[in-house]
Amino acid sequence: MKKVAVLFVAVFFPVFLFAKTTVIYHTSDTHGFYYPKDGRGGFAALAGLLQQEKRPYLLLDSGDFANGTVEAKNSQGVKSVLLMNAVGYDASTLGNHEFDFKDPAVEPMLRAAAFPILSANFVERKSGTQPDYLQAYRIFDVDGVKYAVIGLGHEYPTNDTEQYKILKTSKVLKEVLEEVKKQNPDVVVLLDHNSIADDKHGKDSGLLKLALKHKEDIDIVLGGHAHKIIQNEYHGGILFVESGCYLQNVSRITVETDDKTGKLVSAKSELIPLDTQKTGLYAPVAALAEALKEPGMDKVLGTAQAKLSRTPVKGNEGDSPLNNWVADICRDYSGAEIFIHNNGGTRVDLEKGTVTKRDLVNMHPFGNTITNVKVSGKFLEKFVKFGLAPRNLFSYSGLKIEYKLRKGKVQDLKIWVNGKPLDKNATYIVGTNSYIAGGGSEGWMFKEIEDKDKKQVGDDSIQEIMEEAIEEQSPLKPVPTGRIIIK
């Protein structure tokens, strides 16, 4: 199972005489991006590339396929699974966004999969066992090479689950590896919806530490969640690979095994852009994707005079033109003194040119409404400070912030509310989206606020608010930045 000493093999034997080559293709965080844009990406392009592959291969995904575009959202992930079936995925694991539509939607979506969903750490709460549509691992025979693929789903679903119990991954992985070893696989792959480079909260997910605890029994780790691109990174003899997001690229891992013993000789990865001119569009998958399109989504709402970036555009600023725009229009709608927008809710930039309904859903796919929350100045200061390091998690309308960042810690924090210094003893009305107001993800501090101090504002979703704003403000100009200054 574990690696042969590659240097020894290279020196004493002609590797090419006995090496067998198989391939793993890997995607993650596809988020419903089914179609190419500007000549790149999409399932038909991936299928076109696979049609060109001459070697035997596995196609694996690290999760977060269920939500992110209107087609994925409106079908509660089922359309994503249908396209993955058509492309020929061999296995996937569970991402946090597989729970965006809550427990009732999970089982129908997963049962639609023609490939195994591997998630050793998820069991039914009632029975304490895995349902028949989940498996801990699967053994694959790829041209005589015995692959064991173990899945670990993300430990923190976007919505709390009552149907499933999430087990401690360290214990689960140890037990599954013991079971897998009895089957004497040639190559062991860990398929995980975590990243070794997740900088969202200043620490990694623990995936690296977990894998290294079992470095003698794991050969390749395929990760996701953080939307990072990681190629040919080795730790403890394990190859770690992450493939980015939105089906713009795919990782191709070339695996060399000894064709006499079957044991692993080497593994190396490369990132392949899904350039449609090079991959082509595989007709059966392209036709299915076209048939799954939601009507009316390509309606033009207006134009953007220039690109609105979702990431900061100046080195000493923590805010961005696109997130500032979302915060401003939502604040206008809410009537609040301040609006807080979570930057992670903005998935892609708003490009220059025509703006369609699809562009806005792709940019912010979540059907959140607006909630106004009554908070103290002390809470607001604590919340702002938490969200600034190691990178800025939020954008604000109505606030100006200055601070120093030293060794990953916020110092000398200054906050102004609509031009006046923040008063810790004052009470402020803060608007935010319903997910953050409910304490979801990085909004966990809002769980401290009593329900009586939270009030939904109107019925419009953020998508509807954006649509109206685009129509009113077209041609849309980039919103000035400089609300968050890093000294």
XYZ file of N, CA and C in Angstrom, residues 5 35 42 107 113 159 181 201 246 257 423 428 450:
39
model
N 10.379 2.959 -2.379
C 11.378 4.030 -2.393
C 11.682 4.389 -3.840
N -22.020 25.247 -17.201
C -21.845 25.733 -18.568
C -20.522 26.478 -18.738
N -17.200 23.964 -17.423
C -18.453 23.257 -17.616
C -18.283 21.753 -17.779
N -31.461 13.164 1.001
C -31.594 11.783 0.530
C -32.031 11.696 -0.931
N -27.815 9.760 -7.520
C -26.443 9.549 -7.999
C -26.236 8.118 -8.466
N -26.447 23.838 7.092
C -27.614 23.782 7.969
C -27.461 22.616 8.938
N -7.129 -1.972 4.913
C -5.847 -2.680 4.830
C -6.021 -4.186 4.663
N -10.329 31.174 8.897
C -10.351 31.501 10.316
C -8.965 31.417 10.939
N -15.709 25.868 -9.294
C -16.580 26.303 -10.392
C -16.288 25.614 -11.723
N 2.446 2.490 -10.901
C 2.528 1.338 -10.005
C 3.389 0.249 -10.636
N -19.827 54.084 19.780
C -20.101 54.208 21.211
C -20.430 52.817 21.747
N -27.401 49.964 18.381
C -27.430 50.181 16.936
C -28.357 49.164 16.265
N -30.865 37.704 21.274
C -32.176 37.084 21.458
C -33.056 37.312 20.232
